[in-house]
Coordinates of C-alpha atoms in Angstrom, one line a residue:
M1 CA 160.1 134.2 122.5
E2 CA 158.5 136.9 121.9
L3 CA 156.1 137.3 119.5
M4 CA 157.1 140.7 117.1
L5 CA 154.5 142.4 114.7
T6 CA 154.0 145.2 112.2
D7 CA 151.3 147.5 113.6
S8 CA 149.9 149.8 110.9
Q9 CA 148.6 152.2 113.0
S10 CA 151.9 153.2 114.8
G11 CA 154.1 152.0 111.9
K12 CA 156.1 150.3 113.6
K13 CA 156.7 146.3 114.7
R14 CA 156.0 145.7 118.5
T15 CA 156.1 142.9 120.8
F16 CA 152.5 141.3 120.6
E17 CA 151.0 141.2 124.1
P18 CA 147.2 140.4 124.4
I19 CA 144.3 142.2 125.9
D20 CA 143.9 138.7 127.5
P21 CA 147.0 136.0 127.5
G22 CA 144.0 133.5 128.4
C23 CA 141.9 134.1 124.7
V24 CA 143.8 136.1 121.8
T25 CA 141.2 137.2 119.5
M26 CA 141.6 137.9 115.6
Y27 CA 139.2 139.4 112.8
V28 CA 140.3 139.4 109.0
C29 CA 138.3 140.9 106.5
G30 CA 136.7 138.1 103.6
P31 CA 135.5 138.6 100.2
T32 CA 132.6 140.4 98.7
V33 CA 131.2 137.2 97.0
Y34 CA 129.6 138.2 93.4
N35 CA 131.7 136.1 91.6
F36 CA 134.7 133.8 92.0
V37 CA 137.7 135.2 94.0
H38 CA 141.1 135.9 92.4
I39 CA 144.6 134.3 93.9
G40 CA 145.1 137.9 95.4
N41 CA 142.0 137.3 98.0
G42 CA 143.6 134.0 98.5
R43 CA 146.5 135.6 99.9
P44 CA 145.1 137.2 103.5
A45 CA 143.5 133.9 103.7
V46 CA 146.9 132.3 104.1
V47 CA 149.1 134.8 105.7
F48 CA 146.4 135.1 108.5
D49 CA 145.9 131.2 108.9
T50 CA 149.5 130.7 109.2
L51 CA 149.7 133.7 112.1
F52 CA 146.5 131.5 113.4
R53 CA 148.5 128.5 113.9
L54 CA 151.5 130.1 115.7
L55 CA 149.0 131.8 118.1
R56 CA 146.7 127.9 119.1
K57 CA 150.4 127.3 119.6
R58 CA 150.8 130.2 121.7
Y59 CA 147.9 130.5 123.8
P60 CA 145.2 128.5 125.5
Q61 CA 142.8 129.9 123.0
V62 CA 142.1 131.9 120.1
R63 CA 139.0 133.3 118.6
Y64 CA 139.1 133.9 115.1
A65 CA 136.9 136.0 112.7
R66 CA 136.8 136.0 109.0
N67 CA 133.8 137.4 107.3
I68 CA 131.9 137.4 104.3
T69 CA 130.3 140.1 102.7
D70 CA 127.0 139.0 101.5
I71 CA 125.5 142.4 100.6
D72 CA 126.5 144.7 98.2
D73 CA 125.8 146.8 95.1
K74 CA 127.7 144.6 92.8
I75 CA 126.2 141.6 94.2
N76 CA 122.9 142.8 93.5
A77 CA 124.1 143.6 90.4
A78 CA 125.7 140.2 89.5
A79 CA 122.1 139.1 90.7
A80 CA 120.0 141.1 88.6
E81 CA 122.0 140.1 85.6
L82 CA 121.6 136.5 86.0
G83 CA 117.6 137.0 87.2
E84 CA 118.2 135.4 90.2
P85 CA 117.6 136.3 94.0
F86 CA 121.0 138.2 95.7
S87 CA 121.4 135.4 98.2
R88 CA 121.4 132.4 96.4
L89 CA 124.2 133.9 93.9
A90 CA 125.7 135.4 97.5
G91 CA 125.8 132.0 98.4
R92 CA 126.9 129.9 95.8
Y93 CA 130.3 132.0 95.5
A94 CA 130.2 132.3 99.5
D95 CA 130.1 128.4 99.3
A96 CA 133.2 128.4 96.3
Y97 CA 135.2 130.4 98.4
E98 CA 135.3 128.3 101.5
E99 CA 135.8 125.5 99.2
D100 CA 138.7 127.0 97.2
L101 CA 140.3 128.0 101.1
E102 CA 140.0 124.0 101.6
G103 CA 142.7 123.2 98.4
L104 CA 144.4 125.7 100.2
A105 CA 144.9 124.1 103.2
V106 CA 143.6 127.1 105.3
L107 CA 142.3 126.1 108.4
P108 CA 138.4 127.0 109.7
P109 CA 138.4 129.9 111.3
T110 CA 136.1 129.7 114.9
F111 CA 133.6 132.2 113.3
V112 CA 132.7 133.1 109.6
P113 CA 129.8 135.7 110.2
R114 CA 128.2 137.2 107.2
A115 CA 126.4 140.8 106.9
T116 CA 122.8 139.5 106.8
E117 CA 122.7 137.7 109.9
H118 CA 123.9 140.9 111.3
I119 CA 121.2 143.0 109.8
D120 CA 119.8 143.4 113.7
Q121 CA 123.9 144.3 115.7
I122 CA 124.1 146.6 112.2
I123 CA 121.1 148.7 112.9
A124 CA 121.6 148.9 116.8
M125 CA 125.4 150.2 115.9
T126 CA 124.1 152.9 113.7
E127 CA 121.3 154.0 116.3
K128 CA 124.4 154.1 119.3
L129 CA 126.1 156.3 116.6
I130 CA 123.6 158.9 115.8
E131 CA 122.7 158.8 119.6
S132 CA 126.4 159.9 120.5
G133 CA 126.2 162.8 117.4
H134 CA 128.4 160.5 115.3
A135 CA 125.8 159.8 113.2
Y136 CA 122.7 161.5 111.1
E137 CA 120.0 160.3 108.9
A138 CA 119.0 162.6 105.7
E139 CA 117.0 161.8 102.8
G140 CA 116.5 158.0 104.7
H141 CA 120.0 157.9 104.6
V142 CA 122.4 157.2 107.8
L143 CA 126.1 159.0 107.3
F144 CA 129.1 158.9 110.0
S145 CA 129.8 162.7 110.7
V146 CA 133.7 162.5 109.6
P147 CA 134.5 165.9 111.3
A148 CA 132.6 164.5 114.6
D149 CA 135.7 161.5 115.0
R150 CA 138.6 163.5 116.4
L151 CA 140.5 160.5 116.0
Y152 CA 139.8 160.1 112.0
G153 CA 142.7 159.5 110.2
T154 CA 144.8 157.9 112.4
L155 CA 145.0 154.6 111.6
S156 CA 146.0 155.6 107.9
R157 CA 147.6 158.4 109.3
R158 CA 146.2 161.1 106.4
S159 CA 145.0 164.5 107.4
L160 CA 141.1 165.4 106.9
E161 CA 142.7 167.5 103.8
D162 CA 143.7 164.6 101.8
M163 CA 141.3 162.3 102.3
L164 CA 139.3 162.8 99.6
A165 CA 141.9 162.0 97.3
G166 CA 141.8 158.2 96.2
A167 CA 139.2 157.9 98.0
R168 CA 135.7 156.2 97.4
V169 CA 133.5 158.9 98.1
D170 CA 130.4 160.3 96.7
V171 CA 129.2 163.8 97.0
A172 CA 125.8 163.8 97.4
P173 CA 123.4 167.1 98.5
Y174 CA 122.4 165.4 101.5
K175 CA 125.6 164.9 103.4
Q176 CA 126.7 167.2 105.5
D177 CA 130.6 167.2 105.0
P178 CA 132.0 165.2 101.6
K179 CA 134.0 162.8 103.8
D180 CA 130.9 161.6 105.3
Y181 CA 129.8 158.2 104.5
V182 CA 126.8 155.9 104.2
L183 CA 125.9 153.8 107.6
W184 CA 122.6 152.6 105.8
K185 CA 121.1 153.1 102.6
P186 CA 117.3 153.1 101.3
S187 CA 116.6 150.3 99.3
T188 CA 113.9 150.5 96.2
E189 CA 111.4 147.8 96.2
A190 CA 113.8 145.7 93.3
Q191 CA 116.8 146.1 95.5
P192 CA 117.4 143.7 98.8
G193 CA 116.0 145.6 102.2
W194 CA 115.5 145.4 105.9
A195 CA 113.2 147.2 108.0
S196 CA 114.7 150.1 109.6
P197 CA 114.0 153.2 112.2
W198 CA 114.7 155.1 109.0
G199 CA 112.7 153.0 106.7
R200 CA 113.7 150.2 104.5
G201 CA 117.0 149.9 103.5
R202 CA 120.6 148.1 103.5
P203 CA 123.5 148.4 105.4
G204 CA 127.1 150.4 103.7
W205 CA 129.9 148.3 103.6
H206 CA 131.9 149.7 106.7
I207 CA 129.8 149.1 109.0
E208 CA 129.2 145.5 109.1
C209 CA 132.5 144.8 109.6
S210 CA 132.5 146.7 113.4
A211 CA 129.0 145.0 113.8
M212 CA 130.3 141.4 113.5
I213 CA 133.4 141.9 115.1
A214 CA 131.6 143.2 118.1
E215 CA 128.7 140.3 118.0
H216 CA 131.6 138.1 117.8
L217 CA 134.4 138.8 119.6
G218 CA 133.9 141.6 122.1
E219 CA 134.2 145.5 122.2
R220 CA 138.2 145.3 122.0
I221 CA 140.4 143.3 119.6
D222 CA 143.9 142.0 119.9
I223 CA 144.4 141.9 116.1
H224 CA 142.4 143.0 112.7
G225 CA 144.2 141.9 109.2
G226 CA 143.5 142.4 105.5
G227 CA 144.7 143.8 103.0
S228 CA 147.0 147.0 102.4
D229 CA 144.0 148.1 99.7
L230 CA 141.7 147.9 102.5
L231 CA 143.7 150.7 105.2
F232 CA 142.1 153.3 103.3
P233 CA 139.2 154.2 103.8
H234 CA 137.5 150.6 105.0
H235 CA 139.6 150.2 108.1
E236 CA 139.7 153.4 108.8
N237 CA 136.3 154.0 109.0
E238 CA 135.8 150.6 110.8
A239 CA 137.6 151.9 113.3
A240 CA 136.2 155.1 113.8
Q241 CA 132.8 153.8 113.8
S242 CA 134.0 151.0 116.5
R243 CA 135.4 153.6 118.9
C244 CA 132.8 156.4 118.6
A245 CA 129.8 153.5 119.4
L246 CA 131.7 151.2 121.8
Q247 CA 133.5 154.7 123.4
H248 CA 137.1 153.1 123.3
D249 CA 140.3 154.8 121.7
H250 CA 142.0 152.0 120.7
P251 CA 139.4 148.9 119.9
V252 CA 141.6 147.1 118.0
N253 CA 145.5 147.1 119.3
Y254 CA 147.3 145.3 116.3
W255 CA 145.9 146.1 113.0
L256 CA 148.2 144.1 110.4
H257 CA 147.9 144.8 106.6
N258 CA 149.3 142.5 103.7
G259 CA 151.1 143.3 100.1
M260 CA 148.9 143.0 96.8
L261 CA 149.2 140.4 94.4
T262 CA 150.6 142.0 90.8
L263 CA 150.8 140.9 87.6
G264 CA 153.1 143.2 85.6
A265 CA 153.2 146.5 87.2
E266 CA 149.4 146.2 88.2
K267 CA 147.5 145.3 91.1
M268 CA 145.8 142.3 90.9
S269 CA 141.6 143.1 91.3
K270 CA 138.4 142.1 89.7
S271 CA 137.7 145.8 88.6
L272 CA 141.1 146.2 86.9
G273 CA 139.8 142.9 85.1
N274 CA 143.1 141.0 85.3
T275 CA 142.6 138.4 88.0
L276 CA 143.1 134.6 88.1
T277 CA 140.7 133.1 89.7
L278 CA 141.7 130.7 92.7
R279 CA 139.5 128.1 91.7
D280 CA 141.3 127.6 87.9
L281 CA 144.4 128.1 89.1
L282 CA 143.5 125.0 91.6
T283 CA 142.7 122.9 88.1
Q284 CA 146.0 123.3 87.0
H285 CA 148.5 123.3 90.2
R286 CA 148.5 121.7 93.3
G287 CA 146.7 123.8 96.0
E288 CA 150.1 123.1 98.5
A289 CA 152.3 124.5 95.3
L290 CA 149.9 127.8 95.6
R291 CA 150.0 128.4 99.1
Y292 CA 153.8 127.3 99.3
A293 CA 154.4 131.0 96.4
L294 CA 151.6 132.8 98.5
L295 CA 154.0 132.2 101.3
A296 CA 156.9 133.1 99.2
A297 CA 157.8 137.0 99.9
H298 CA 156.9 138.4 103.2
Y299 CA 153.1 139.2 103.9
R300 CA 153.8 142.8 103.9
A301 CA 156.0 143.2 100.5
S302 CA 154.1 142.9 97.0
L303 CA 154.2 140.0 95.7
A304 CA 154.7 139.3 91.5
W305 CA 152.7 137.0 90.2
S306 CA 153.9 134.5 87.6
S307 CA 154.5 130.9 86.2
E308 CA 157.8 131.2 87.5
L309 CA 157.0 131.4 90.6
L310 CA 154.7 128.3 90.9
D311 CA 157.9 126.8 88.9
Q312 CA 160.1 127.7 91.8
A313 CA 157.1 126.8 94.7
K314 CA 156.6 123.2 92.9
K315 CA 160.7 122.1 92.8
G316 CA 161.1 123.7 96.5
L317 CA 158.2 120.9 97.6
D318 CA 159.8 118.5 95.5
T319 CA 162.7 118.9 98.0
F320 CA 161.0 118.6 100.7
Y321 CA 158.9 115.4 100.4
Q322 CA 161.9 114.1 98.6
A323 CA 163.8 114.7 101.8
L324 CA 161.6 113.1 103.4
R325 CA 160.8 110.0 101.1
V326 CA 164.9 108.7 101.8
I327 CA 164.2 108.3 105.9
D328 CA 162.5 105.3 106.5
G329 CA 159.1 105.0 107.6
F330 CA 158.4 108.8 106.5
A331 CA 157.0 108.2 102.8
D332 CA 153.9 108.0 104.3
R333 CA 153.6 110.5 106.7
C334 CA 152.6 114.0 106.4
A335 CA 152.6 117.1 108.3
T336 CA 149.5 116.7 111.6
E337 CA 148.9 119.1 114.1
A338 CA 149.2 116.5 116.7
H339 CA 152.9 116.5 116.4
A340 CA 153.4 120.4 115.7
D341 CA 154.1 122.9 118.6
L342 CA 157.0 125.2 119.4
A343 CA 159.1 122.8 120.9
A344 CA 159.5 120.3 117.9
V345 CA 160.5 122.7 115.6
P346 CA 164.6 124.1 115.1
D347 CA 165.0 127.4 117.3
A348 CA 165.5 129.0 113.8
F349 CA 162.6 128.4 112.5
A350 CA 160.5 129.5 115.7
R351 CA 162.5 132.6 115.2
A352 CA 161.4 133.5 111.6
L353 CA 157.7 133.1 112.6
H354 CA 158.0 135.2 115.8
D355 CA 159.9 138.0 113.7
D356 CA 156.6 139.5 112.1
L357 CA 155.7 135.8 110.5
N358 CA 158.7 136.0 108.2
T359 CA 157.9 133.3 106.1
P360 CA 160.3 133.4 103.5
R361 CA 163.1 132.8 106.2
A362 CA 160.6 129.7 107.7
I363 CA 160.6 128.3 104.2
A364 CA 164.7 129.3 104.4
E365 CA 165.2 127.1 107.4
M366 CA 163.1 124.0 105.9
H367 CA 165.3 123.8 102.7
A368 CA 168.3 123.7 105.5
L369 CA 166.6 120.9 107.4
A370 CA 165.7 119.0 104.3
K371 CA 169.7 119.6 103.0
A372 CA 170.4 118.3 106.9
I373 CA 168.4 115.1 105.9
N374 CA 170.4 114.6 102.5
T375 CA 173.9 115.0 104.1
T376 CA 173.7 112.9 107.2
T377 CA 174.2 108.8 106.9
D378 CA 172.6 108.8 110.3
A379 CA 169.6 107.1 110.6
D380 CA 168.5 108.4 114.0
E381 CA 169.5 112.3 113.3
R382 CA 167.3 111.6 109.7
A383 CA 164.3 110.5 111.3
Q384 CA 164.7 113.4 113.9
L385 CA 165.2 115.6 110.9
G386 CA 161.8 114.3 108.9
T387 CA 160.2 114.6 112.4
Q388 CA 161.3 118.5 112.5
L389 CA 160.5 119.2 108.6
L390 CA 157.1 117.9 109.2
A391 CA 156.5 120.2 112.0
C392 CA 157.7 123.3 110.5
G393 CA 155.5 121.9 107.6
W394 CA 152.2 122.3 109.6
F395 CA 152.7 126.1 110.8
L396 CA 153.2 127.0 107.3
G397 CA 150.2 124.8 106.2
L398 CA 152.9 122.4 104.2
L399 CA 153.7 119.2 103.5
N400 CA 150.1 117.7 103.9
S401 CA 150.1 115.1 101.2
T402 CA 152.4 112.1 102.2
A403 CA 155.6 111.9 99.8
E404 CA 154.4 108.8 97.7
T405 CA 151.0 110.7 97.0
W406 CA 153.1 114.2 96.3
F407 CA 155.0 112.2 93.2
Q408 CA 152.7 109.4 92.6
G409 CA 149.3 111.0 92.7
S410 CA 145.9 109.2 94.7
A411 CA 146.3 106.0 94.1
D412 CA 142.4 105.9 93.1
S413 CA 142.8 108.5 90.4
D414 CA 144.9 107.3 88.0
D415 CA 147.5 104.4 86.1
G416 CA 149.5 104.6 89.4
A417 CA 148.8 100.5 89.7
A418 CA 150.0 99.6 86.0
I419 CA 153.0 101.6 86.8
D420 CA 153.8 99.8 89.6
A421 CA 153.5 96.4 87.5
L422 CA 156.0 98.3 85.1
V423 CA 158.5 98.7 87.8
A424 CA 158.4 95.4 89.5
Q425 CA 158.8 93.9 85.5
R426 CA 162.4 96.4 85.0
D427 CA 163.2 95.2 88.6
A428 CA 163.2 91.6 87.5
A429 CA 164.3 92.3 84.2
K430 CA 167.6 93.9 86.0
K431 CA 167.7 91.2 88.6
A432 CA 167.9 89.0 85.1
R433 CA 170.8 90.7 83.8
D434 CA 168.2 91.6 81.1
F435 CA 169.3 95.1 80.8
A436 CA 167.7 95.6 77.3
R437 CA 164.0 94.7 78.9
A438 CA 164.8 96.7 81.5
D439 CA 166.1 100.1 79.3
A440 CA 163.1 99.4 77.2
I441 CA 160.6 99.9 80.0
R442 CA 162.8 102.9 81.9
D443 CA 162.1 104.7 78.1
E444 CA 158.3 103.6 78.2
L445 CA 157.9 104.7 81.8
A446 CA 159.9 108.2 81.0
A447 CA 157.4 109.0 77.4
R448 CA 154.4 108.9 80.1
G449 CA 156.4 111.6 81.9
I450 CA 157.3 109.0 84.7
E451 CA 160.8 109.3 86.6
L452 CA 162.6 106.3 88.0
E453 CA 164.9 106.5 90.8
D454 CA 167.5 103.8 91.6
T455 CA 167.9 103.4 95.7
R456 CA 169.0 101.0 98.2
Q457 CA 165.0 100.9 99.3
G458 CA 164.6 99.9 95.7
T459 CA 163.2 101.7 93.0
R460 CA 161.2 104.9 93.3
W461 CA 159.0 106.7 90.7
R462 CA 157.7 110.1 90.2
R463 CA 155.5 112.0 87.8
Q464 CA 157.8 115.0 85.8

């Protein structure tokens, strides 16, 4: 089965053909860590984690890097306001980001490079660009010469004349062309800085990713991912730097971009002040529900974030877990990689993932499995369908809990034992035909948000 991916550079859905079938390489832009990340930052992490899972099952090795930008003017400003070193603030929020992603069941990448750990590589790449005539020094700055790159604009498909509109440009007197952008900039005594051939300074944003990709994944990579807001100028600049420094017209074979999360009609962003932090959402909702919601729309489409979306995600997961709960021996099973491979999932589910990571269709196929489980009366067929449902769950990063934990919560965190005791008392009352007592216990549990379900296997309970 061919894997099809929509490449932003060509604007077409293309068959994925890795440079080296024995080792696929993928890089995804992570956040700039000056505060807790918002749920919009969680979308690329979840989307490309899902692709990472699929690639791991198709190829012998996958080398996946997702970076952290830990030196930036926003970080410096936040650290100065709090009166602490920039490295401490960035480190704290970088660690928080990784913790939040664990809550979304995001697998650890092969590499999590941080910009400050690659200053030598950044300086070396900047020197190469100067030597090749694609960059120049001016007043302590080093700038990339946009007109010197004949392919500049081919990724975002913009003409040079259109590039100033909407771009983050600083029209400074030391620039040879207003479209030129900073690779290295001088630092004051109060700002973080490193020694360089051009004086004490710090890197620009775009050069960091090019240097980290070359260091960890090589001069050419298969896939580069990130949000659609990074297409221009960040990824356009990355592509220019990499091809000019490394002398490859196509340093990235497939550029993939996920759509933005919106609140109302606006893109969610920290600069607009309309964000919902991932950390806060994880205290209010299960991470698995957040992940389901992030996968509910195709990754290239925008996604409107709302309480209704989360309610639908919770109900969808309830359906999956309830289906597992009715299968003998499955109430205490969860999705694991050991039992997940492409041969273990239905063809329709596999086709959905291979068709440009069509997660909404893949989720629909999981619902079809749940319906089949609830319809069949054949125990062996139910077990086979349950195994398939769990395998599908792993590919999407879902069904990470057991059904009992999903519905009842962890046994060591609440009053689960007391609820079990009341359920046992109700069962005893029913057996003794003391229906008034049984009804009273049901009402007491309902008042505590506990819903009972009488089945052939006994009474089950779940939190409403």
